[in-house]
Short mmCIF file of C-alpha atoms and ligand atoms in Angstrom, two decimals:
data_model
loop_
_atom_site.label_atom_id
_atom_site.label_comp_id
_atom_site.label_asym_id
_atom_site.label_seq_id
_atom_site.Cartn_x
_atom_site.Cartn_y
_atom_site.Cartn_z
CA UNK P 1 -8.61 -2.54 -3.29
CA UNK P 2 -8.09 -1.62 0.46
CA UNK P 3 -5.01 0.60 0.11
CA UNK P 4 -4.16 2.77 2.65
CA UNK P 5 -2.17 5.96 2.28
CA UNK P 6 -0.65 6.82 5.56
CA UNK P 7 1.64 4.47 8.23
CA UNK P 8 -0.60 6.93 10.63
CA UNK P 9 -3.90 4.71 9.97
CA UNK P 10 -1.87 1.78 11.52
CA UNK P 11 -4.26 0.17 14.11
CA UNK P 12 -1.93 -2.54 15.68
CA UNK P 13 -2.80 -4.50 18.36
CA UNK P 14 -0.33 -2.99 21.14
CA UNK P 15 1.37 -6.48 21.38
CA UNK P 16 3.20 -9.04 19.64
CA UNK P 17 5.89 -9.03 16.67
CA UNK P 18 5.51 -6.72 13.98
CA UNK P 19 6.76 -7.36 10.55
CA UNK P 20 7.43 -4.45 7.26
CA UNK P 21 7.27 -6.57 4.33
CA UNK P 22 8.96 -4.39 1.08
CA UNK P 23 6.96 -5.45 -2.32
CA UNK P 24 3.72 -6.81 -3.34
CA UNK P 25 4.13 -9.22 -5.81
CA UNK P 26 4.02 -12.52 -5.50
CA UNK P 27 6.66 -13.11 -2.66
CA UNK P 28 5.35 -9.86 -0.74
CA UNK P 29 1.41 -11.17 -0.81
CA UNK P 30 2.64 -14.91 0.18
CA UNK P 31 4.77 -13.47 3.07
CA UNK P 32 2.05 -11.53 4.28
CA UNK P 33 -0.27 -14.07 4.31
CA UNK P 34 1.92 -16.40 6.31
CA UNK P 35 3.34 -13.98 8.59
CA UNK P 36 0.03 -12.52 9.63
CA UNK P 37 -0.79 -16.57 9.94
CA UNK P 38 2.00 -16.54 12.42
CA UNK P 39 0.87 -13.81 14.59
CA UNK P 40 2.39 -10.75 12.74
CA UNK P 41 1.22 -7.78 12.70
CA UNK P 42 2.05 -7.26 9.25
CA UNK P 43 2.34 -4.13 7.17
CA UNK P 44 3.12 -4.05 3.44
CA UNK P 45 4.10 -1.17 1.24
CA UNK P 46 4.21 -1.34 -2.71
CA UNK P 47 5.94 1.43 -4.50
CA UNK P 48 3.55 1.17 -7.07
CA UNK P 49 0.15 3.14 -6.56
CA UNK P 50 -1.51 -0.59 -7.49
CA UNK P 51 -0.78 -4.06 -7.43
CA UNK P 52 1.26 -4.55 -10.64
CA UNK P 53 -0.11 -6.23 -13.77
CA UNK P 54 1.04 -7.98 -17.05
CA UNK P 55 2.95 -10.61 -17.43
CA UNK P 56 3.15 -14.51 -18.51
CA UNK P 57 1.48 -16.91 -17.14
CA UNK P 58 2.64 -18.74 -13.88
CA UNK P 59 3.49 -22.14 -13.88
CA UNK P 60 2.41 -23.71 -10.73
CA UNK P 61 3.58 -27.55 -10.29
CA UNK P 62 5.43 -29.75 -7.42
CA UNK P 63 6.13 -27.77 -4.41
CA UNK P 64 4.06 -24.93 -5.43
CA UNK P 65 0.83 -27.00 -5.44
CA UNK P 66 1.59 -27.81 -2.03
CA UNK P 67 1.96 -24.53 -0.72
CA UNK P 68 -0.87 -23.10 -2.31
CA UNK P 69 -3.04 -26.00 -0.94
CA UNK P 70 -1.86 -25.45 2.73
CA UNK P 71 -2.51 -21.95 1.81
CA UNK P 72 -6.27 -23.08 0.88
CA UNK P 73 -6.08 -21.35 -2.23
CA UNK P 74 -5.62 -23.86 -4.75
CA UNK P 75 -9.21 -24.55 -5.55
CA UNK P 76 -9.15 -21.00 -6.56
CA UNK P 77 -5.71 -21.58 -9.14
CA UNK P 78 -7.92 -24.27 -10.38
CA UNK P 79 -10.76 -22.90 -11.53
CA UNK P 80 -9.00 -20.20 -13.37
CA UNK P 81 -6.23 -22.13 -14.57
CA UNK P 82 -5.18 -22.27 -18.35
CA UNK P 83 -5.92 -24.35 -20.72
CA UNK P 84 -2.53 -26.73 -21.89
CA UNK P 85 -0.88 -24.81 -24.75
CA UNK P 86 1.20 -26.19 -27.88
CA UNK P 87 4.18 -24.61 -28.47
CA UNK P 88 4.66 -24.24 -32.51
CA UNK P 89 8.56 -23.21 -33.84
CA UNK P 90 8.13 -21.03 -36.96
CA UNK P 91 9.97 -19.80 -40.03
CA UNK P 92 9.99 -16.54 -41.22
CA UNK P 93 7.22 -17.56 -43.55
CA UNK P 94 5.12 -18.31 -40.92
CA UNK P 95 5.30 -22.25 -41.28
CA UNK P 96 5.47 -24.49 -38.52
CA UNK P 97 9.73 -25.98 -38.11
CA UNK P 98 8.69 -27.68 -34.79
CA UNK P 99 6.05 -28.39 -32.79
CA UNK P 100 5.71 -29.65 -29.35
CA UNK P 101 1.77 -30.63 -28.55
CA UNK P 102 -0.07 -29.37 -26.18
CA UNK P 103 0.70 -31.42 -22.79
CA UNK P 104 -2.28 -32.58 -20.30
CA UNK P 105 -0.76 -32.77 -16.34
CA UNK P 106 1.18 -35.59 -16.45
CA UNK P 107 3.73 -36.01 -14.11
CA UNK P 108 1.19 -34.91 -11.27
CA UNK P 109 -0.97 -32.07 -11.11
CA UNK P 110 0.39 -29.06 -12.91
CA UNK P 111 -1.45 -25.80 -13.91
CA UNK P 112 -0.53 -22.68 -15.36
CA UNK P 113 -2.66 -19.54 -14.20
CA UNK P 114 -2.25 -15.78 -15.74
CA UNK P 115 0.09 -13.77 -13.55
CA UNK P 116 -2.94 -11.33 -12.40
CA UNK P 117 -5.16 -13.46 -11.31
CA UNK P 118 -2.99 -15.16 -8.99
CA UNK P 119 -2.13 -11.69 -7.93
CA UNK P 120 -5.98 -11.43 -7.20
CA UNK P 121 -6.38 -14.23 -5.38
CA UNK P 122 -2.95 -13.65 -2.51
CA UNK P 123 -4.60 -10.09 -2.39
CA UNK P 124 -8.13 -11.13 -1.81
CA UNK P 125 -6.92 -13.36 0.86
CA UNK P 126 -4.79 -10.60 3.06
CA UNK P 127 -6.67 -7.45 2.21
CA UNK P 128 -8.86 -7.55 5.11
CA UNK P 129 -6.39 -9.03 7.68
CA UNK P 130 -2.66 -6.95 6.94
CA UNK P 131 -2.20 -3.30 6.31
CA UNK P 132 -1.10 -2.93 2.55
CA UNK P 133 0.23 0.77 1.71
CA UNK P 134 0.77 1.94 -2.31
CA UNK P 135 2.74 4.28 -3.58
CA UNK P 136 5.46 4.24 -0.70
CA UNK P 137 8.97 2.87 -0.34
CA UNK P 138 11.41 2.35 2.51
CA UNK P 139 14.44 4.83 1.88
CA UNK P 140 16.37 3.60 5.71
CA UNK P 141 16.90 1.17 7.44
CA UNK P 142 18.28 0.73 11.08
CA UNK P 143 19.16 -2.67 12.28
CA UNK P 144 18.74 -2.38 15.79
CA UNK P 145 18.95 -5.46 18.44
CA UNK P 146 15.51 -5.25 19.47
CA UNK P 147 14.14 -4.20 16.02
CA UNK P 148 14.42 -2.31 13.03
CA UNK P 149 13.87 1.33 12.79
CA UNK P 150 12.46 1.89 8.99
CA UNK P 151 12.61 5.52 7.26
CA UNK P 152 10.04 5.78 4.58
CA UNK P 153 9.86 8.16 1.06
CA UNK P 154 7.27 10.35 3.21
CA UNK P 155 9.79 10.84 5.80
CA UNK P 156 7.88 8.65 8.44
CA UNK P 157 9.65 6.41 10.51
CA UNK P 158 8.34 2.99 12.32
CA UNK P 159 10.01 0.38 14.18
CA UNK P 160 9.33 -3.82 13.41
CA UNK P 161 10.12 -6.77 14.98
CA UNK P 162 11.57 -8.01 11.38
CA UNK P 163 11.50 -6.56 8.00
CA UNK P 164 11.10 -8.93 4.83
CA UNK P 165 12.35 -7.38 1.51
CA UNK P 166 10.34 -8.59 -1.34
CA UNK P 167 10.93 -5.83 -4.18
CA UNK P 168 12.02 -8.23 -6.42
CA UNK P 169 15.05 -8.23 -8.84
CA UNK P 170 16.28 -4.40 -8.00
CA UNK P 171 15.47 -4.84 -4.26
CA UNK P 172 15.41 -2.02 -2.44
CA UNK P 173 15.59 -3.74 0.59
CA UNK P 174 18.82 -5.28 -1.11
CA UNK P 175 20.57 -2.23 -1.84
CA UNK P 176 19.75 -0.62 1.95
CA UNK P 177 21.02 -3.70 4.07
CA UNK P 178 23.66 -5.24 2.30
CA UNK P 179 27.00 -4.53 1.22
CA UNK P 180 28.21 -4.44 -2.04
CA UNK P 181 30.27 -7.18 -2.01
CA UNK P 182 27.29 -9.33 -0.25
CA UNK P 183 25.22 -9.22 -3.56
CA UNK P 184 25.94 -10.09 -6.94
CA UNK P 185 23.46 -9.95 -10.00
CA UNK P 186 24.60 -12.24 -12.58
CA UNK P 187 24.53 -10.42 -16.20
CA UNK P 188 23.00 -13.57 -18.01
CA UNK P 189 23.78 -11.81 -21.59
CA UNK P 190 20.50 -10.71 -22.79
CA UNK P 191 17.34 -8.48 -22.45
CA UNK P 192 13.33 -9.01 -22.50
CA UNK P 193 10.53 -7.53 -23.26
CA UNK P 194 6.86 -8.96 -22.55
CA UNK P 195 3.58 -7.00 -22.78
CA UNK P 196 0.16 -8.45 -22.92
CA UNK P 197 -2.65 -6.99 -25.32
CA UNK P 198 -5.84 -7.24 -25.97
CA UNK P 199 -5.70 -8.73 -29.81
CA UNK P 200 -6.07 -12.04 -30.57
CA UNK P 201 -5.65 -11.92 -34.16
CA UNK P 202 -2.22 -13.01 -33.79
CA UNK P 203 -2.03 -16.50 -33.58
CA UNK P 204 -4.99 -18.95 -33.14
CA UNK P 205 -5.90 -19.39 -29.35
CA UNK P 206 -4.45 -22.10 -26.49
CA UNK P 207 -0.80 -21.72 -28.80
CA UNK P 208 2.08 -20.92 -28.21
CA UNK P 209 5.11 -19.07 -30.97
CA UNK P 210 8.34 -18.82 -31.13
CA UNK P 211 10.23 -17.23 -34.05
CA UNK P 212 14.00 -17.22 -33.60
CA UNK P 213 17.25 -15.79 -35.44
CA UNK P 214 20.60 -15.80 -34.13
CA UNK P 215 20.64 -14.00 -30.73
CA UNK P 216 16.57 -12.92 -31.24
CA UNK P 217 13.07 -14.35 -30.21
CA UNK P 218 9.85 -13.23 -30.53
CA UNK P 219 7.48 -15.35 -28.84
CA UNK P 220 3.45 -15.10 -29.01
CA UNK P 221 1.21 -16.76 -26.35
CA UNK P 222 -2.68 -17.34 -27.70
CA UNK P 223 -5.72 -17.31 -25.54
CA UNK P 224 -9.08 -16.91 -25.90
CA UNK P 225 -9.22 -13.23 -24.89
CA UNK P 226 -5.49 -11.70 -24.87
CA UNK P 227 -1.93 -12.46 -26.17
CA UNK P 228 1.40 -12.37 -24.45
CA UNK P 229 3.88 -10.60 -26.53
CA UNK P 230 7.80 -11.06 -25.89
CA UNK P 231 10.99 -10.37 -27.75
CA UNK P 232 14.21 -10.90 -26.24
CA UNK P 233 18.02 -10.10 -27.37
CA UNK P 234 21.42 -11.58 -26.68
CA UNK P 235 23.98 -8.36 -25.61
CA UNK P 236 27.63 -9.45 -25.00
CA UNK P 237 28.23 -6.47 -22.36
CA UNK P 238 25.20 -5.16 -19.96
CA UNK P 239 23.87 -2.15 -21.53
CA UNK P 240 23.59 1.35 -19.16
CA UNK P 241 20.38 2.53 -19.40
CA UNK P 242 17.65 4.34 -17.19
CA UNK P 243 15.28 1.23 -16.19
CA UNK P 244 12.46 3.94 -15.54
CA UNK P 245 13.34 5.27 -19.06
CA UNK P 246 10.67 4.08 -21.40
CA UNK P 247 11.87 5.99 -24.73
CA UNK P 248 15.25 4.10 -23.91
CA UNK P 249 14.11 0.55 -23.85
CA UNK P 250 11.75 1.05 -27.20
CA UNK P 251 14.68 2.15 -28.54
CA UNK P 252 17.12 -0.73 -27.69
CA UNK P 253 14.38 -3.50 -29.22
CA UNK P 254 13.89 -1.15 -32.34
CA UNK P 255 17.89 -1.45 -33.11
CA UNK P 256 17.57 -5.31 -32.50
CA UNK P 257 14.50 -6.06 -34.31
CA UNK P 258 14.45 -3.84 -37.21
CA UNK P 259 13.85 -5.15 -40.81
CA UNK P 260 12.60 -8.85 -39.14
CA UNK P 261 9.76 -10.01 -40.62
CA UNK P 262 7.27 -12.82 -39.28
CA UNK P 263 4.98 -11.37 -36.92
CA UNK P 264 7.51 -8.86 -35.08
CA UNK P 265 6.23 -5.93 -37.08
CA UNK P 266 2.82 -6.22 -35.16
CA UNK P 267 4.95 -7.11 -31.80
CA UNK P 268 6.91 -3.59 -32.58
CA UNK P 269 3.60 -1.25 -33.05
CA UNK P 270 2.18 -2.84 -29.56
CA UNK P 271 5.42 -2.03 -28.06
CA UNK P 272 4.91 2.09 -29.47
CA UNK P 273 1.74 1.80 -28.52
CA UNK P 274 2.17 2.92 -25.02
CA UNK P 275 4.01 2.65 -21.60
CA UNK P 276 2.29 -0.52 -20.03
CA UNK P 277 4.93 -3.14 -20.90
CA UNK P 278 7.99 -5.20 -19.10
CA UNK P 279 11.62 -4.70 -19.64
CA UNK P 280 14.31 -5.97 -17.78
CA UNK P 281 17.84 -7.66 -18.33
CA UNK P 282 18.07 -11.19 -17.87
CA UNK P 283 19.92 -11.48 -14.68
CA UNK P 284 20.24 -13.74 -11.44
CA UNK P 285 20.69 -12.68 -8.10
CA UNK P 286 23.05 -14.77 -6.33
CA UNK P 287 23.89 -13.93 -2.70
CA UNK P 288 26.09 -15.72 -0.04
CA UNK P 289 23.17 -15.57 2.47
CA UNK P 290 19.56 -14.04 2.12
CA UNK P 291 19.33 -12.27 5.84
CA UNK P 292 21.09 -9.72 8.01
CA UNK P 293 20.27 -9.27 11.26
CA UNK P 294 16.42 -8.71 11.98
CA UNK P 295 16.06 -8.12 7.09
CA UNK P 296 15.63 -11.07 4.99
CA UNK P 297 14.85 -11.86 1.00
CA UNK P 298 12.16 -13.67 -0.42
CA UNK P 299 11.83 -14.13 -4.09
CA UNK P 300 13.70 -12.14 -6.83
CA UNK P 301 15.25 -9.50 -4.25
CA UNK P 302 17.57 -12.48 -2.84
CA UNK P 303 17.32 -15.20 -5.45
CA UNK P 304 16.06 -13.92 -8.83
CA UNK P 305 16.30 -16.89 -11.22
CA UNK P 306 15.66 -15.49 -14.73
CA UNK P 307 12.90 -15.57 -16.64
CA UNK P 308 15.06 -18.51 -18.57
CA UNK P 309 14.17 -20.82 -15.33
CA UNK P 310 10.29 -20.55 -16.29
CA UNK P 311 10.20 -20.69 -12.70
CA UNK P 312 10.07 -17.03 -10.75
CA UNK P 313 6.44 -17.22 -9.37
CA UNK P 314 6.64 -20.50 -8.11
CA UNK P 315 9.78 -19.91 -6.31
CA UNK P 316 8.67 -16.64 -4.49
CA UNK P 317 5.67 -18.66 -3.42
CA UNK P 318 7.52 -21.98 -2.22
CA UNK P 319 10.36 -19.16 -0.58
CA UNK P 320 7.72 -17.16 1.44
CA UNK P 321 6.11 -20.77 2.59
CA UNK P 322 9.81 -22.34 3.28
CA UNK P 323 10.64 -18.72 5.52
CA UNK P 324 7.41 -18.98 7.09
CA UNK P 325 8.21 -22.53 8.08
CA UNK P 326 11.62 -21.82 9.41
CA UNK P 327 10.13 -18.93 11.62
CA UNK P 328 7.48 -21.58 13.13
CA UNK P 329 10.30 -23.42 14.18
CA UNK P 330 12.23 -21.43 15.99
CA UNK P 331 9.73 -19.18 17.46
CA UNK P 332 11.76 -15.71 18.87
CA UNK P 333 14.93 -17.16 17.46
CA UNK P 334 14.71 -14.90 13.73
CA UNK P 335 18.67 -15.91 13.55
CA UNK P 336 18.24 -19.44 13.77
CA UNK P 337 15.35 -19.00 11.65
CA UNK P 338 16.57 -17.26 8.97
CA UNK P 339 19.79 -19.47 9.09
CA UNK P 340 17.20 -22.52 8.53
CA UNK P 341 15.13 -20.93 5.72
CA UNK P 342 18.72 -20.22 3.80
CA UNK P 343 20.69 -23.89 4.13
CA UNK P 344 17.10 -24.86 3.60
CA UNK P 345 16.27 -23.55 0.34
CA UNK P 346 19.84 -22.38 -1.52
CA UNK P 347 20.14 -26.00 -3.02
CA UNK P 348 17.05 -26.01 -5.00
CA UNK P 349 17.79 -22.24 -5.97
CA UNK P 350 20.99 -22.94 -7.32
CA UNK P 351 19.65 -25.92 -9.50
CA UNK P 352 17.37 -23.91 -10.63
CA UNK P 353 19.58 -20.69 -11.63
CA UNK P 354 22.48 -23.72 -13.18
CA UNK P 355 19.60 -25.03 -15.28
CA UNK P 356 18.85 -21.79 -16.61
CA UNK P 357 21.83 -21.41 -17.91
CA UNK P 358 23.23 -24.34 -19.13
CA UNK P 359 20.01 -25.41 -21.03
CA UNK P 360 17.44 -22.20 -21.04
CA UNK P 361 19.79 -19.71 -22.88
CA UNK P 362 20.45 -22.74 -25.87
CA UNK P 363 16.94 -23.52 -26.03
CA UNK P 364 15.25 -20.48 -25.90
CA UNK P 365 17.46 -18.25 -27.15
CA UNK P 366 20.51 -19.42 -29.55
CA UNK P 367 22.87 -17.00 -29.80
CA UNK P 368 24.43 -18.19 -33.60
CA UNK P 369 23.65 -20.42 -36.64
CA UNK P 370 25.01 -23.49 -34.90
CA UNK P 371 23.21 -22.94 -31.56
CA UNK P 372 20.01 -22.56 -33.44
CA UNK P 373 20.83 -25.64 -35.47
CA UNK P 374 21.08 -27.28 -32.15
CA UNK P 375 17.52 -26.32 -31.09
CA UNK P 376 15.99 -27.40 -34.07
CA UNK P 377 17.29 -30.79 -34.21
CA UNK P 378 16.15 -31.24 -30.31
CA UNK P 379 12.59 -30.34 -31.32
CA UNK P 380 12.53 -32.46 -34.14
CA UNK P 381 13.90 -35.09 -32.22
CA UNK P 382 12.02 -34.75 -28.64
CA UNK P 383 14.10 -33.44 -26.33
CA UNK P 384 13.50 -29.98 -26.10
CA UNK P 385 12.35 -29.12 -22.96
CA UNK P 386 10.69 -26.30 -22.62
C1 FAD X 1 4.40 -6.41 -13.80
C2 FAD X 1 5.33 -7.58 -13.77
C3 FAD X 1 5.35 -8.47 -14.86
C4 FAD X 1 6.21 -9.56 -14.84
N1 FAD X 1 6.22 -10.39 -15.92
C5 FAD X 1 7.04 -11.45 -15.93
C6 FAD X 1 7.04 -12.35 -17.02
O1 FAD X 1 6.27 -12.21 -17.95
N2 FAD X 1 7.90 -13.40 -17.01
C7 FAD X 1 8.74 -13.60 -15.96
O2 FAD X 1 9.50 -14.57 -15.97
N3 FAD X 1 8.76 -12.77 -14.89
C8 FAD X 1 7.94 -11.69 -14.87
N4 FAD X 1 7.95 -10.84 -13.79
C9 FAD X 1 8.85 -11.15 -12.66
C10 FAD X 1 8.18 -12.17 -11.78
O3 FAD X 1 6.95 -11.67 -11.30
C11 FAD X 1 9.07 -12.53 -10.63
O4 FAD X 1 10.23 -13.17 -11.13
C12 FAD X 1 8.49 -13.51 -9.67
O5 FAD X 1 7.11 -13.49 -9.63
C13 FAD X 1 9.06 -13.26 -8.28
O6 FAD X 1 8.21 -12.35 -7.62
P1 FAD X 1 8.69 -11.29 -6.59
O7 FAD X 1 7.49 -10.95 -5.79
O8 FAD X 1 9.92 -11.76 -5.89
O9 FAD X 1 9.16 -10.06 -7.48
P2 FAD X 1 8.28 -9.07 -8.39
O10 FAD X 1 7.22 -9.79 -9.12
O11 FAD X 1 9.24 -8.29 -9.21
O12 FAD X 1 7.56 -8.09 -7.33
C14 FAD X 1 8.29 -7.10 -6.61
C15 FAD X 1 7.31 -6.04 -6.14
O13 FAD X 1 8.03 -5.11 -5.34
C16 FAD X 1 7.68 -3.81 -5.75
N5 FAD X 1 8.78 -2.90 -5.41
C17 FAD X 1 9.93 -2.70 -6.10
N6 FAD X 1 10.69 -1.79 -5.46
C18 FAD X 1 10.01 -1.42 -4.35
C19 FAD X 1 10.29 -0.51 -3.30
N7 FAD X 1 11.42 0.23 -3.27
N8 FAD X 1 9.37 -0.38 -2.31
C20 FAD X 1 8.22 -1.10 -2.34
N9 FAD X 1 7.90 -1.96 -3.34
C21 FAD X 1 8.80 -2.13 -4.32
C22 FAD X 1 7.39 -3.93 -7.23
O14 FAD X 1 6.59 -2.86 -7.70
C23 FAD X 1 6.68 -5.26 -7.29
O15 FAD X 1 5.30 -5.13 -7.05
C24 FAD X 1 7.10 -9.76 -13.74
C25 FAD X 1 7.08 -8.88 -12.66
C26 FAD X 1 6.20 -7.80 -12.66
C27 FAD X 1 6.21 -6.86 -11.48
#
């Protein structure tokens, strides 16, 4: 992994537009790639000392398999994409309520890929051509009119042409350039947990289960060589707790899913296990515009949907693409650029974030007796969507 440690190894090209792109997930690796594409010199910094792993699967489907195919990497989602999943509803005793069969592409091409290896394949496709920098953050930023002047956690400083914030849901970038009153994250009601382990004794492989109570889900994915883990819980009020506080979060899923039986025994001793595992609120970020000045969002730092949406990958990838667009047509104009890449997008975004809450919260997650009644009816019936 070419990762280097120091803004002082920075070879640029004396000329032409630099860019400081915050994050390397998804968003931050598209946004490189298409900003280097558009004659960037591009630099990206990760806090993390690696790119970040775990996670579900990515569903990649409509716009996304566009993108990825004028990004000439969709012969590579291809070949390591999943194979099509059932989704089984179970009782406490472990037999099937529901069950919604496994679906071939139907409505056009549509694949689902696990979370790192699409990771691997945006890296393998900038490494060589962008400077990518672990373990370092941006603590300042100074929105100038000819650039931004960016303080980082080493206390360097560097100027860029633009700067792209793509930390994702807690953005950084966020929290430096905008007001308060410029952002709001959207306490959905709930909290998740997901993890991915080795065993595959769980459930058999290429399924999918759920196991819901009243304001609870577990949910198992299957594959040949791993399992997804996840439990989620419904919380009336956000909770204050330390999101780098590990010993916190175990404890917060213990209280909810103590005494439950099914599989969420096992799901609990992988979660004690160790540190390696995902915990967030379920939240949206909903913002009156996604730029200021020479800063913009892409993905979860300006429009995070929810996991509920089933649709946060796909999204960063189709919002780096859509920005990258928007800057190709207005060459040296970042304003009307940015302004484009905004009225552009915001639409589909909020479609997306209304869906997931009118329908995801229901489905996936009933919060009583009557909402779980609801569910079950839908999946015997054939109209839960998923
Ligand atoms: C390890 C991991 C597992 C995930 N698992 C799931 C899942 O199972 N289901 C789901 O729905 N969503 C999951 N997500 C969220 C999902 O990846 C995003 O919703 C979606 O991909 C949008 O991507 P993003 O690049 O905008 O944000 P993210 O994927 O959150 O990436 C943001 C990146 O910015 C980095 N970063 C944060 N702060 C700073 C900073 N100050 N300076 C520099 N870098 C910073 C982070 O380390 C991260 O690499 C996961 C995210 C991560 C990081």
């Amino acid at each position: 992994m070419a990762a280097r440690s120091s803004l002082a190894t920075h070879a640029a090209p004396p000329h032409g537009p630099s860019v400081l792109i915050s994050g390397a997930g998804f968003a931050g690796l598209a946004t490189a790639w298409w900003m280097n594409r558009l004659g960037y010199r591009v630099t990206v910094v990760e806090i993390a000392n690696a790119l970040r792993r775990g996670g579900t699967p990515v569903d990649i489907e409509g716009e996304t398999i566009d993108v990825l195919a004028r990004m000439g990497m969709l012969d590579a989602v291809r070949a390591r994409a999943l194979p099509p999943r059932s989704v089984a509803f179970k009782n406490a005793d472990d037999t099937t309520a529901g069950e919604l069969p496994a679906q071939p592409p139907a409505q056009g091409e549509q694949y689902e890929i696990h979370r790192d290896d699409l990771s691997a394949i945006l890296f393998a496709a900038v490494a060589d051509e962008i400077e990518i920098i672990f373990g370092r953050s941006i603590v300042g930023l100074d929105d100038g009119a000819d650039g931004v002047s960016v303080t980082f956690d080493d206390g360097s400083k560097a100027d860029y042409t633009l700067v792209i914030g793509c930390d994702g849901n807690r953005s950084k970038t966020r929290r430096l350039a905008f007001a308060e009153a410029e952002m709001s994250s959207r306490f959905m009601g709930g909290y998740f947990f997901i993890k991915v382990v080795a065993e595959t004794g769980l459930l058999p492989a290429n399924v999918t289960e759920i196991f819901s109570l009243p304001g609870r889900t577990a949910l198992l994915n299957g594959y040949e060589d791993r399992t997804d883990i996840a439990l989620a819980f419904r919380s009336d009020r956000a909770i204050d707790y330390d999101h780098r506080d590990r010993a916190a979060q175990r404890a917060m899923i213990h209280d909810h899913f103590a005494g439950i039986g099914w599989k969420v025994p096992a799901i609990l001793a992988h979660l004690d296990a160790d540190d390696d595992f995902y915990f967030d609120e379920l939240n949206q970020i909903r913002m009156p515009d996604w730029s200021k000045g020479r800063i913009a969002l892409v993905g979860d730092a300006g429009y995070c949907l929810s996991p509920l949406a089933g649709m946060g990958g796909s999204m960063a990838l189709i919002g780096a693409a859509r920005l990258a667009d928007a800057l190709g047509r207005h060459r040296n104009d970042h304003v009307a650029a940015f302004r484009d890449y905004h009225e552009g997008l915001r639409a589909f975004v909020r479609d997306v974030q209304e869906k997931a809450i009118t329908q995801g919260m229901a489905m996936m997650f009933p919060a009583d007796e009557t909402e779980l009644a609801e569910r079950d009816e839908c999946i015997r019936a054939g109209t839960f969507d998923v």
